[in-house]
Amino acid sequence: MADLIAFDAKTQVFHLHNQQISYIFAIEDGGVLGHLYFGQAVAGYHGERRYPRKDRGFAGNLPVAEPERGFSLDTLPQEISSRGEADFRIPAFVIRQADGAQASRFVYASHRIVPGKPKLPGLPAAYVESPDEAATLIVTVVDQPSRLQADLYYTIYRDRAVIARSVCFRNPADQPVVTLEQAASVQLDFPAGDYRVLSLPGAHANERHLQKEVVGYGIKQFASTRGTTSHQMNNFIALTAPDADEFHGDVYGIDLVYSGNHALTVEKDQIDQVRVVAGINPAGFTWELAGGAEFQTPEALLVYSHQGLNAMSQTYHRLIRERVVRGRYRDQERPILVNNWEATYFDFNEAKLRPIVDAAKKLGIEMFVLDDGWFGHRDDDTTSLGDWVVDSHKFPLGLKHFADYVHNQGLKFGLWVEPEMISKDSDLYRAHPDYLLAVPGRAPSPSRFQYVLDLSREDVRANIAGQLSDLLDQGYIDYIKWDMNRHLSDIYSHALPAARQGEVLHRYMLGLYALLEELTTKYPDVLWEGCSGGGGRIDTGFAYYMPQSWTSDNTDAISRLGIQYGTSLVYPPNTFTAHVSVSPNEQTGRSTSLATRGNVAMSAVFGYELDLTKLTKTEQKQVAAQVAAYKQIRPLIQFGHFLRLESGNDYAWMFVSADQNEALLFTFHLLNNGQPAFHIVKMAGLDPAKQYEDTATHTVYGGDELMHMGLYQPLQRQDFTTHQYHFKAIN
Ligand code: DGJ
């Protein structure tokens, strides 16, 4: 462990390091934890680059007998800052003490270093499979007047450029109740400099587009107050050097392992230092901490790269793929599916679906997913959520009868559910009108005609777990698509007293995580796919329960280029799904070729979402060829390294195997031009010394040629064209 985490008792400095990164902080005056460095590995820190002392106007000092005027919390980079004393920047936590004051200052009390990585109770987190994969430093700090304690967790992995951080607050048993009004997962202070901040804003059907901004003076927040991760702002940001790009420059990623309200806040201070605080959004949040109680924050994953965004993404991809996703499907290839949503919407019955299953079988597709509308009497979106029993008009012989048909065709059977929701027209609502989130005396706001179940309540969760278990216990369901089609409003739980209503949103998340843990553990053979009106809940926390998630309700190939490009910044392609749908596209009206739709969808977990019975003979051949091709390249797509090469009017990305013996290149050209420039695409991540053969043309290229000289893209008189190249190393 000492090779990963060292404490120098003389200099009072902690140094977490591996071959790739170092994270250094010190116990400063008065026991305050001062941040010193996060970045490229330094073999040994000799203790000389301490934070300089400088007497600055209007900068308060520690309240000690002989204050040191050059030492101020106003400017000191720190590990955990508070509100109420002389640090006027954004705090990492805010505590309302029993006397009503918002005052606290945590100072060093003790520390310990443990092998591996402790689990976070009730929360998703990155994990280890053996204790020597990582070491964890736990620094206990205390607010001396109130004796409130916090354990700061820092895990460093042996072979990953990652630091995992979280905080656990603890109120001693003999102390009065205090209220947490903010409890961030991480604070990361940066030395004075010129930074850019990258974020992933979006909208329903337009998720996660890369935004890059100058970090200017003041405070900028990237947040969700929607009770969930949201389409509107993902819970990841990166700070970068001004000139950082896909392959060059310093990049610091900050990713929350959480699926609820979040805030990632960036502040540039008066002397050009930058502070990032990330965690549960403090808006609307309070948490009463009685004597003897603890509060564990979600985890944040910090990644550093000095080689630009692709290297950061690859670190996240490997970590999420190998040590966040769990279960049987973590290391298993995901089936190619056909989903009936865009094929039929609510208008189906067993007789209408059977030909789609037959067609899927002929084309080599491996799973049929029955989407929304199979339960209650749901012929549109106004009804039946909460009643997870089959609609006997659509399936007169029961759901198992249809699932048996699917299985007999050699396909797996998947099913859509939306367990967090309730329709007013449902037996569940009629029996339990208090189950939904609604403020007494106020009418709750409908959204898509539906309401949210109060999953902070154990009895509500038990009802839903019972209904889903009744379905899953029958043993014919191979896959579940867990959807969520509205955001949380009207926040109030009948299970909590007035003073604790600020806990409802986080308790909802803890309840949801408990439900997911229960079901995914009880049904380990089921493949679970997350969904929230498309990609409204793609985050690292959800990946802990759901190995894959639906990326967007926008299935238009050209829209998907930007959406998948942004999504890949953090999430590995085997955690997000993409389907070929009809042209013109249902969402955008745009027409694209089957080849373009196929290449975009094949760049992730692949499937179809159209009426396969309506394909022409030529299209059937093309689809069968795509399905067969994907089966060949699936290991490379789902478990290889992914590299973004270009975006704009030309997109290019590639996959390369760990041994660099195989690579796939996908290129896309959007709008054509009467007098087009010749476009060269340069690959990356290959072995320059290896010879690679294009498996279609048998042309041989050196790895160095493909990376340095690149390939001319063929010209075509058409918009939205694509090429797929498959290279294999020879000899
Ligand atoms: C939103 C999902 O993203 C769609 O794929 C589909 O399942 C609908 N919900 C069904 O209501």
XYZ file of C-alpha atoms and ligand atoms in Angstrom:
742
model
C 0.000 0.000 0.000
C 2.879 2.335 0.768
C 3.690 2.254 -2.927
C 0.295 3.880 -3.568
C -0.245 6.139 -0.553
C 2.445 7.752 1.573
C 2.236 10.066 4.564
C 5.339 12.026 5.454
C 5.075 12.722 9.181
C 7.791 15.383 9.012
C 6.263 17.469 6.243
C 2.697 16.364 7.135
C 2.054 15.615 3.484
C -0.140 12.889 1.943
C 0.929 11.625 -1.474
C -1.306 9.262 -3.473
C 0.472 8.081 -6.568
C 0.840 5.402 -9.199
C 2.764 5.317 -12.486
C 0.326 7.767 -14.045
C -0.911 10.272 -11.470
C -0.103 11.989 -8.176
C -2.534 13.592 -5.752
C -0.891 15.569 -2.955
C -2.214 17.493 0.016
C -0.862 18.658 3.344
C -1.948 19.261 6.910
C -1.530 23.020 7.099
C -1.688 25.533 9.976
C -4.397 24.748 12.503
C -4.906 21.290 10.990
C -6.581 22.636 7.831
C -6.116 20.299 4.836
C -4.442 22.266 2.042
C -4.550 20.917 -1.500
C -1.197 20.891 -3.286
C -1.406 18.977 -6.544
C -3.343 16.659 -8.831
C -1.780 15.705 -12.143
C 0.936 13.719 -13.863
C 2.865 11.393 -11.527
C 5.794 12.745 -9.560
C 7.945 9.961 -8.128
C 8.654 11.699 -4.849
C 7.393 15.002 -3.504
C 10.112 16.582 -1.391
C 7.819 18.901 0.471
C 9.145 22.198 -0.852
C 6.311 23.395 -3.097
C 4.038 24.399 -0.257
C 1.316 26.984 -0.764
C 3.025 30.408 -0.445
C 2.091 32.796 2.382
C 0.935 36.287 1.421
C -0.855 38.925 3.440
C -3.806 40.018 1.306
C -6.340 42.719 2.057
C -9.704 41.557 3.345
C -8.458 38.008 3.779
C -9.307 36.785 7.264
C -7.028 34.547 9.267
C -7.401 31.597 11.569
C -8.775 32.600 14.987
C -5.694 31.645 16.984
C -3.766 33.524 19.677
C -1.283 34.956 17.198
C -2.916 35.022 13.773
C -0.602 34.506 10.792
C -1.652 37.252 8.369
C -0.185 35.473 5.364
C -2.320 32.368 5.881
C -5.960 32.701 4.946
C -8.770 30.308 4.112
C -9.867 33.022 1.689
C -7.268 31.852 -0.860
C -5.823 28.584 0.439
C -6.517 25.628 -1.913
C -8.247 23.082 0.307
C -9.622 19.569 0.467
C -12.889 20.347 2.247
C -14.036 23.908 2.702
C -16.956 25.232 4.699
C -19.235 28.212 4.864
C -19.216 30.502 7.842
C -15.562 31.221 8.376
C -13.164 33.261 6.301
C -13.386 31.291 3.048
C -15.829 33.213 0.882
C -15.670 30.850 -2.112
C -18.107 28.049 -2.851
C -18.116 25.578 0.056
C -17.965 21.790 -0.129
C -20.413 21.467 2.718
C -22.728 23.649 4.743
C -23.848 22.697 8.240
C -26.616 24.314 10.241
C -25.498 23.792 13.822
C -27.916 23.117 16.659
C -27.755 26.820 17.621
C -28.831 27.858 14.116
C -25.435 29.126 12.991
C -24.005 28.106 9.627
C -20.514 27.674 11.022
C -17.958 24.902 10.841
C -14.303 24.291 10.101
C -13.012 20.771 9.696
C -9.444 20.138 10.773
C -7.265 17.043 10.712
C -7.860 14.516 13.508
C -6.381 11.217 12.289
C -5.962 9.035 9.238
C -5.688 5.420 8.188
C -4.795 3.633 5.000
C -6.605 0.460 4.041
C -6.042 -1.968 1.165
C -8.619 -2.029 -1.622
C -11.699 0.141 -1.624
C -14.486 0.022 0.978
C -18.050 -0.259 -0.358
C -20.327 2.747 0.008
C -23.405 1.584 1.901
C -26.536 1.891 -0.250
C -24.781 3.741 -3.057
C -23.254 2.759 -6.371
C -19.477 3.086 -6.563
C -16.451 1.864 -8.449
C -15.164 -1.342 -6.874
C -12.134 -3.617 -6.740
C -12.040 -7.360 -7.216
C -8.934 -7.851 -5.132
C -7.554 -5.648 -2.356
C -4.260 -5.020 -4.087
C -5.910 -3.303 -7.058
C -6.156 -0.107 -5.019
C -5.538 1.514 -1.650
C -7.758 3.923 0.240
C -6.758 6.788 2.472
C -9.377 7.778 5.032
C -8.672 11.110 6.689
C -10.873 11.932 9.654
C -11.463 15.626 10.161
C -13.416 17.228 12.967
C -15.282 20.447 13.578
C -13.969 20.942 17.090
C -16.772 22.983 18.723
C -19.572 20.637 17.543
C -17.384 17.480 17.462
C -18.999 16.618 14.133
C -16.658 14.386 12.166
C -16.132 13.695 8.495
C -14.186 10.836 6.930
C -12.668 11.895 3.622
C -12.200 8.863 1.368
C -9.497 8.850 -1.307
C -8.989 5.677 -3.340
C -6.163 5.340 -5.816
C -6.081 2.397 -8.223
C -2.776 0.761 -9.044
C -3.058 0.962 -12.823
C -5.653 3.627 -13.543
C -5.380 7.424 -13.661
C -8.299 7.665 -11.228
C -8.892 8.988 -7.723
C -12.271 8.079 -6.204
C -13.518 10.432 -3.529
C -16.429 10.627 -1.137
C -17.184 11.908 2.358
C -18.962 10.340 5.309
C -20.265 12.747 7.991
C -20.723 11.453 11.540
C -22.425 13.118 14.473
C -21.258 11.734 17.861
C -23.993 9.950 19.819
C -24.114 12.504 22.613
C -24.492 15.526 20.305
C -27.658 17.407 19.309
C -29.115 17.182 15.811
C -27.315 19.208 13.143
C -28.550 19.773 9.598
C -26.456 19.240 6.518
C -27.496 21.886 3.990
C -24.834 20.872 1.510
C -22.661 17.770 1.392
C -20.521 17.596 -1.734
C -18.677 14.481 -2.789
C -15.568 16.295 -3.843
C -13.830 19.620 -3.824
C -10.925 20.090 -6.192
C -8.907 23.309 -6.103
C -6.672 24.260 -9.012
C -3.714 26.641 -8.984
C -4.036 30.005 -10.725
C -4.279 29.535 -14.468
C -6.285 29.746 -17.657
C -8.787 26.888 -17.866
C -11.619 25.683 -20.055
C -14.570 23.748 -18.732
C -16.236 21.001 -20.760
C -19.756 19.900 -20.010
C -22.479 17.758 -21.589
C -25.709 19.778 -21.866
C -28.651 18.628 -23.968
C -32.386 18.075 -24.103
C -34.816 15.232 -24.575
C -33.941 13.674 -27.956
C -30.772 15.779 -28.078
C -28.617 14.602 -25.173
C -24.978 15.214 -24.203
C -23.482 17.609 -26.716
C -19.980 18.727 -25.906
C -19.816 22.337 -24.672
C -16.497 24.089 -24.075
C -16.279 27.417 -22.233
C -13.631 29.697 -20.803
C -13.576 29.582 -17.002
C -14.085 33.253 -16.181
C -14.385 35.047 -12.860
C -17.454 34.205 -10.860
C -19.439 31.054 -10.416
C -20.746 28.729 -13.114
C -22.880 25.732 -12.241
C -23.708 22.602 -14.251
C -26.670 21.085 -12.474
C -29.918 19.189 -12.403
C -32.857 20.017 -10.138
C -35.079 17.459 -11.896
C -34.602 14.712 -9.322
C -32.576 12.720 -11.812
C -29.420 13.035 -13.873
C -31.425 14.623 -16.699
C -31.123 15.046 -20.450
C -30.475 18.722 -19.831
C -27.117 18.511 -18.018
C -25.072 15.390 -17.452
C -23.247 15.031 -14.121
C -19.748 15.179 -15.578
C -17.433 18.087 -16.313
C -13.773 18.385 -17.221
C -11.378 21.228 -16.665
C -8.749 21.444 -19.357
C -5.779 23.471 -20.485
C -6.857 26.087 -23.058
C -5.326 24.182 -25.975
C -6.278 20.670 -24.903
C -7.890 18.582 -27.636
C -8.656 14.914 -28.252
C -4.977 13.917 -28.201
C -3.073 16.650 -26.343
C -3.092 18.645 -23.176
C -4.034 18.489 -19.510
C -7.539 17.266 -18.789
C -9.141 16.779 -15.360
C -12.427 14.856 -15.439
C -14.925 14.989 -12.567
C -17.717 12.446 -12.774
C -20.406 11.800 -10.176
C -21.483 8.244 -9.467
C -25.041 9.350 -8.789
C -28.371 9.562 -10.616
C -30.220 12.262 -8.674
C -30.053 16.039 -8.407
C -26.481 17.119 -8.939
C -24.412 20.269 -9.058
C -20.907 20.648 -10.425
C -19.896 24.190 -9.613
C -16.827 26.026 -10.846
C -15.524 29.260 -9.341
C -12.584 31.356 -10.459
C -11.416 33.460 -7.551
C -9.836 36.907 -7.230
C -6.322 35.563 -7.826
C -7.197 33.258 -10.762
C -7.398 30.058 -8.749
C -10.245 27.752 -9.650
C -12.351 25.650 -7.333
C -14.661 22.834 -8.406
C -17.236 21.443 -5.991
C -19.360 18.508 -7.109
C -22.059 16.442 -5.464
C -25.727 16.337 -4.582
C -27.328 19.611 -5.632
C -27.753 21.698 -2.459
C -30.882 23.323 -3.942
C -33.729 21.956 -1.859
C -31.449 19.547 0.005
C -31.264 19.261 3.782
C -30.411 16.242 5.917
C -30.918 15.990 9.628
C -28.015 14.266 11.306
C -29.038 13.130 14.761
C -26.479 12.162 17.390
C -24.983 8.805 16.382
C -26.065 9.117 12.725
C -23.932 9.116 9.577
C -24.398 10.554 6.116
C -22.470 9.090 3.199
C -22.131 11.219 0.065
C -22.113 9.666 -3.394
C -18.747 9.060 -4.986
C -16.901 11.257 -7.466
C -14.358 9.860 -9.902
C -11.472 12.162 -10.766
C -9.476 11.305 -13.863
C -6.352 13.046 -15.074
C -4.889 12.873 -18.575
C -1.958 14.783 -20.026
C -2.794 13.426 -23.466
C -6.117 15.076 -24.068
C -9.698 13.921 -24.013
C -9.350 10.503 -25.627
C -6.967 9.337 -22.909
C -9.369 10.621 -20.243
C -12.273 8.852 -21.943
C -10.340 5.610 -22.148
C -9.619 5.749 -18.427
C -13.323 6.248 -17.700
C -14.300 3.591 -20.253
C -12.030 0.943 -18.727
C -13.061 1.802 -15.191
C -16.801 1.811 -15.906
C -16.626 -1.312 -18.072
C -14.435 -3.281 -15.664
C -15.114 -1.880 -12.179
C -18.493 -0.131 -12.186
C -20.726 -2.376 -14.306
C -21.428 -5.636 -12.483
C -22.992 -8.987 -13.082
C -23.030 -11.642 -15.714
C -23.274 -9.240 -18.641
C -20.286 -7.157 -17.593
C -17.927 -9.300 -19.644
C -20.467 -10.809 -21.987
C -21.401 -9.727 -25.502
C -24.787 -8.039 -25.592
C -27.483 -9.466 -27.884
C -28.647 -7.697 -31.059
C -32.271 -6.811 -30.452
C -35.339 -5.593 -32.238
C -37.644 -3.339 -30.229
C -41.256 -2.832 -31.284
C -41.658 0.775 -30.026
C -41.105 2.712 -33.258
C -42.604 -0.199 -35.211
C -46.000 -0.237 -33.497
C -46.055 2.245 -30.601
C -49.120 1.206 -28.504
C -50.948 -0.389 -31.393
C -50.126 -4.107 -31.214
C -51.259 -7.511 -30.102
C -49.674 -10.932 -30.183
C -50.850 -11.614 -33.728
C -49.313 -8.391 -35.023
C -46.000 -8.948 -33.264
C -45.412 -12.532 -34.347
C -44.430 -11.651 -37.943
C -41.868 -9.175 -36.607
C -40.404 -11.971 -34.492
C -40.374 -14.270 -37.540
C -38.600 -11.629 -39.604
C -36.089 -11.021 -36.807
C -35.276 -14.707 -36.699
C -34.603 -14.809 -40.460
C -32.305 -11.809 -40.211
C -30.194 -13.282 -37.404
C -31.426 -10.881 -34.701
C -31.007 -12.339 -31.215
C -33.682 -10.768 -29.003
C -37.181 -9.341 -29.282
C -38.053 -6.527 -26.880
C -41.691 -5.814 -26.138
C -41.903 -2.123 -25.316
C -44.542 0.074 -23.672
C -48.240 -0.906 -23.880
C -48.335 -4.609 -22.920
C -49.921 -4.145 -19.451
C -53.120 -2.867 -17.822
C -55.228 -1.355 -20.582
C -52.545 0.925 -21.930
C -53.457 1.907 -25.474
C -51.910 5.345 -25.033
C -49.801 7.103 -22.424
C -52.665 8.206 -20.165
C -53.122 5.030 -18.201
C -52.069 1.873 -16.290
C -48.574 2.686 -14.990
C -48.266 0.852 -11.700
C -50.332 -2.182 -12.811
C -47.690 -4.603 -14.048
C -50.134 -7.259 -15.256
C -50.586 -8.255 -18.869
C -53.328 -6.711 -21.031
C -55.461 -9.734 -21.867
C -56.902 -8.031 -24.968
C -53.469 -7.776 -26.525
C -52.256 -11.127 -25.201
C -55.354 -13.306 -24.749
C -53.219 -16.350 -23.946
C -50.950 -14.479 -21.572
C -47.517 -12.947 -21.901
C -45.713 -16.234 -21.354
C -47.482 -17.642 -24.382
C -45.978 -14.912 -26.545
C -42.577 -15.166 -24.841
C -42.606 -18.912 -25.540
C -43.231 -18.131 -29.195
C -40.241 -15.777 -29.214
C -38.073 -18.371 -27.492
C -39.190 -21.063 -29.901
C -37.906 -18.906 -32.731
C -34.524 -18.974 -31.008
C -34.671 -15.374 -29.767
C -34.426 -14.031 -26.241
C -37.427 -12.209 -24.845
C -37.145 -8.700 -23.380
C -39.754 -6.549 -21.669
C -40.244 -2.820 -21.012
C -41.306 -1.531 -17.584
C -41.521 1.893 -15.966
C -41.582 0.931 -12.274
C -41.041 4.370 -10.718
C -44.278 5.763 -12.120
C -48.001 5.709 -11.530
C -51.008 6.700 -13.649
C -54.083 8.046 -11.887
C -56.028 5.571 -13.993
C -54.513 2.499 -12.336
C -55.534 -0.022 -9.701
C -52.395 0.924 -7.803
C -53.501 4.565 -7.541
C -57.052 3.631 -6.642
C -55.725 1.455 -3.814
C -52.919 3.788 -2.686
C -53.500 7.417 -3.648
C -50.826 8.441 -1.130
C -48.090 6.500 -2.969
C -47.224 9.347 -5.313
C -45.081 12.391 -4.692
C -47.544 15.220 -3.995
C -47.606 18.110 -1.555
C -50.658 17.978 0.755
C -53.247 20.531 -0.322
C -51.667 21.060 -3.754
C -52.448 19.267 -6.979
C -49.304 17.522 -8.272
C -48.195 18.408 -11.820
C -48.742 15.681 -14.390
C -46.065 15.099 -16.990
C -46.874 12.735 -19.874
C -50.089 12.269 -17.810
C -48.104 10.417 -15.147
C -46.861 10.862 -11.569
C -43.866 9.643 -9.595
C -44.058 6.983 -6.906
C -42.536 7.884 -3.567
C -39.679 5.398 -3.650
C -38.261 6.855 -0.458
C -40.964 4.708 1.201
C -40.216 1.100 1.984
C -43.865 -0.001 1.518
C -44.020 1.547 -1.956
C -40.805 -0.168 -2.973
C -42.051 -3.482 -1.594
C -45.207 -3.225 -3.712
C -43.224 -2.602 -6.901
C -40.594 -5.248 -6.071
C -43.433 -7.710 -5.469
C -45.133 -6.984 -8.791
C -41.872 -7.202 -10.753
C -40.865 -10.392 -8.928
C -44.208 -11.957 -9.876
C -43.277 -11.321 -13.499
C -39.629 -12.295 -13.304
C -40.227 -15.394 -11.185
C -41.966 -16.980 -14.152
C -38.528 -17.295 -15.703
C -39.289 -16.315 -19.292
C -37.900 -12.772 -19.260
C -34.290 -12.429 -20.412
C -34.035 -8.651 -20.454
C -35.709 -5.682 -18.789
C -35.792 -2.129 -20.136
C -36.269 0.079 -17.048
C -37.738 3.345 -18.312
C -38.544 6.658 -16.575
C -40.501 9.203 -18.555
C -40.829 12.275 -16.404
C -38.854 14.332 -13.937
C -39.624 14.740 -10.240
C -41.742 17.621 -9.018
C -44.116 18.173 -6.095
C -41.521 16.850 -3.703
C -43.118 15.631 -0.488
C -43.209 12.308 1.305
C -45.911 11.256 3.756
C -43.276 9.160 5.481
C -41.246 12.148 6.716
C -41.981 14.981 9.159
C -42.098 18.595 7.966
C -38.523 19.388 9.011
C -37.150 16.523 6.921
C -38.855 17.103 3.576
C -35.473 18.313 2.237
C -34.345 14.686 2.404
C -36.977 13.319 0.036
C -35.063 13.565 -3.244
C -31.944 11.855 -1.937
C -34.053 9.293 -0.069
C -35.848 8.647 -3.383
C -32.462 7.854 -4.925
C -31.440 5.623 -2.012
C -34.802 3.858 -2.333
C -34.394 3.423 -6.071
C -30.868 2.085 -5.634
C -32.112 -0.351 -2.954
C -34.845 -1.568 -5.307
C -32.395 -1.984 -8.179
C -29.918 -3.787 -5.930
C -32.632 -6.161 -4.748
C -33.898 -6.995 -8.228
C -30.574 -7.180 -10.046
C -29.214 -9.453 -7.309
C -32.319 -11.642 -7.296
C -32.360 -11.981 -11.107
C -28.676 -12.097 -12.093
C -29.357 -13.692 -15.480
C -31.517 -10.824 -16.691
C -29.869 -8.201 -18.891
C -30.953 -4.821 -17.490
C -31.152 -1.769 -19.739
C -31.632 1.700 -18.270
C -33.731 4.292 -20.046
C -35.249 7.639 -19.227
C -37.131 8.966 -22.209
C -33.986 8.038 -24.110
C -30.796 9.124 -22.373
C -32.098 11.113 -19.428
C -30.366 8.913 -16.887
C -27.100 7.906 -18.435
C -24.629 8.233 -15.601
C -21.980 6.164 -13.891
C -24.233 5.438 -10.896
C -26.890 3.845 -13.072
C -24.253 1.777 -14.889
C -23.622 0.020 -11.542
C -27.062 -1.617 -11.873
C -27.728 -1.477 -15.615
C -24.928 -2.695 -17.892
C -26.434 -0.717 -20.785
C -28.765 2.252 -21.302
C -30.830 3.642 -24.173
C -28.894 6.643 -25.445
C -31.639 8.837 -26.864
C -35.210 8.784 -28.148
C -33.744 10.419 -31.216
C -32.847 7.535 -33.521
C -31.902 9.746 -36.466
C -28.403 8.645 -37.504
C -27.133 12.182 -38.065
C -28.443 13.473 -34.735
C -27.000 10.384 -33.115
C -23.482 11.226 -34.356
C -23.284 14.214 -32.000
C -25.191 12.462 -29.214
C -22.988 9.359 -29.284
C -19.843 11.486 -29.665
C -20.714 13.415 -26.484
C -21.861 10.303 -24.630
C -18.547 8.602 -25.374
C -16.686 11.308 -23.496
C -17.320 9.354 -20.292
C -19.288 6.184 -21.065
C -17.895 3.165 -22.917
C -19.759 2.168 -26.106
C -20.861 -1.133 -24.570
C -22.922 0.789 -22.005
C -25.093 2.653 -24.493
C -27.445 1.307 -27.105
C -28.250 2.404 -30.661
C -30.919 1.195 -33.066
C -31.462 1.370 -36.796
C -34.901 2.900 -37.366
C -36.940 3.908 -40.414
C -36.052 6.532 -42.977
C -37.366 9.233 -43.120
C -36.675 9.286 -39.410
C -39.629 9.489 -37.018
C -38.104 12.316 -34.970
C -36.365 14.512 -37.554
C -37.954 13.541 -40.872
C -34.461 13.140 -42.309
C -33.675 10.467 -44.879
C -30.466 8.502 -44.583
C -29.235 5.290 -46.126
C -29.443 1.977 -44.332
C -25.651 1.871 -44.445
C -25.352 5.166 -42.564
C -27.984 4.169 -40.035
C -26.224 0.834 -39.620
C -22.746 2.263 -39.102
C -23.946 4.741 -36.475
C -25.915 2.087 -34.591
C -23.146 -0.502 -34.898
C -20.819 1.880 -33.074
C -22.521 0.978 -29.787
C -24.743 -1.880 -28.520
C -26.612 -2.624 -31.715
C -30.261 -3.188 -32.508
C -33.247 -2.375 -34.719
C -36.391 -0.433 -33.987
C -38.658 -0.612 -37.021
C -41.212 -2.928 -38.533
C -38.997 -5.630 -39.999
C -41.926 -7.002 -42.006
C -41.898 -3.837 -44.104
C -38.329 -4.192 -45.335
C -37.888 -4.674 -49.083
C -35.993 -7.724 -50.313
C -32.863 -5.593 -50.847
C -33.173 -4.101 -47.385
C -33.600 -7.560 -45.880
C -30.308 -8.598 -47.471
C -28.605 -5.465 -46.179
C -29.966 -5.945 -42.660
C -28.936 -9.605 -42.616
C -25.454 -8.528 -43.714
C -25.301 -5.837 -41.007
C -26.364 -8.323 -38.343
C -23.778 -10.848 -39.508
C -21.080 -8.168 -39.680
C -21.872 -6.875 -36.203
C -21.549 -10.369 -34.763
C -18.011 -10.464 -36.177
C -16.962 -7.048 -34.922
C -18.965 -7.098 -31.674
C -16.055 -8.073 -29.374
C -14.005 -5.185 -30.744
C -16.857 -2.664 -30.423
C -17.989 -3.780 -27.001
C -14.601 -4.463 -25.407
C -11.996 -2.650 -27.536
C -10.563 0.849 -27.053
C -12.700 3.602 -28.553
C -11.094 6.711 -30.042
C -12.805 9.855 -31.320
C -11.029 11.254 -34.364
C -13.172 14.031 -35.857
C -16.455 15.842 -35.449
C -18.217 18.548 -37.456
C -19.257 18.063 -41.078
C -17.084 14.967 -40.999
C -17.229 12.533 -38.107
C -14.749 9.727 -37.600
C -14.178 7.318 -34.748
C -12.502 3.989 -34.360
C -12.137 0.918 -32.200
C -8.850 -0.880 -31.659
C -8.152 -4.126 -29.841
C -5.952 -4.139 -26.736
C -3.212 -6.004 -28.636
C -3.471 -3.496 -31.543
C -4.010 -6.355 -33.998
C -7.445 -5.297 -35.133
C -9.092 -1.945 -35.778
C -12.372 -0.621 -37.105
C -12.730 2.831 -38.564
C -16.105 4.489 -39.109
C -16.311 7.721 -41.099
C -19.344 9.878 -41.804
C -19.664 12.824 -44.172
C -22.678 15.049 -43.565
C -23.462 17.738 -46.113
C -22.016 17.616 -49.588
C -20.586 20.504 -51.509
C -20.506 21.307 -55.247
C -16.751 21.622 -55.139
C -15.686 19.347 -52.300
C -12.281 19.404 -50.660
C -10.547 16.049 -50.467
C -10.784 14.819 -46.930
C -8.108 12.754 -45.203
C -8.878 10.788 -42.027
C -5.946 9.859 -39.811
C -6.278 6.912 -37.478
C -4.781 6.631 -33.986
C -3.866 4.059 -31.378
C -2.338 1.573 -33.867
C 1.101 0.012 -33.659
C 3.217 2.079 -36.079
C 5.444 -0.908 -36.749
C 2.635 -3.300 -37.685
C 1.239 -3.918 -41.163
C -2.541 -3.788 -41.384
C -4.686 -5.295 -44.115
C -8.021 -3.774 -45.084
C -10.213 -6.892 -44.882
C -12.501 -5.686 -47.711
C -9.906 -4.644 -50.311
C -6.878 -6.598 -49.020
C -4.806 -3.442 -49.348
C -1.963 -3.395 -46.844
C -0.940 -0.282 -44.910
C 1.643 0.352 -42.218
C 0.230 1.420 -38.863
C 2.368 4.539 -39.239
C 0.842 5.223 -42.683
C -2.699 4.950 -41.352
C -1.927 7.236 -38.423
C 0.373 9.827 -40.026
C -0.637 9.925 -43.699
C -4.214 8.760 -43.256
C -6.770 7.773 -45.865
C -8.540 9.871 -48.504
C -12.279 9.603 -48.057
C -14.069 8.607 -51.281
C -16.283 11.320 -52.753
C -19.972 10.582 -53.272
C -22.685 12.764 -54.792
C -24.952 12.447 -51.760
C -25.413 13.777 -48.253
C -24.909 11.678 -45.105
C -22.514 9.085 -46.470
C -20.427 6.632 -44.492
C -17.585 4.138 -44.699
C -16.526 1.310 -42.468
C -12.992 -0.041 -42.638
C -11.853 -3.178 -40.891
C -8.115 -3.670 -40.523
C -6.275 -6.718 -39.283
C -2.579 -6.876 -38.526
C -0.730 -9.380 -40.703
C 2.236 -11.569 -39.700
C -39.290 6.340 -23.785
C -38.240 5.415 -24.320
O -37.053 6.081 -24.496
C -38.737 4.806 -25.621
O -37.747 4.005 -26.177
C -39.974 4.028 -25.345
O -39.685 2.954 -24.499
C -41.023 4.922 -24.720
N -40.502 5.609 -23.563
C -42.232 4.140 -24.319
O -43.119 4.876 -23.589
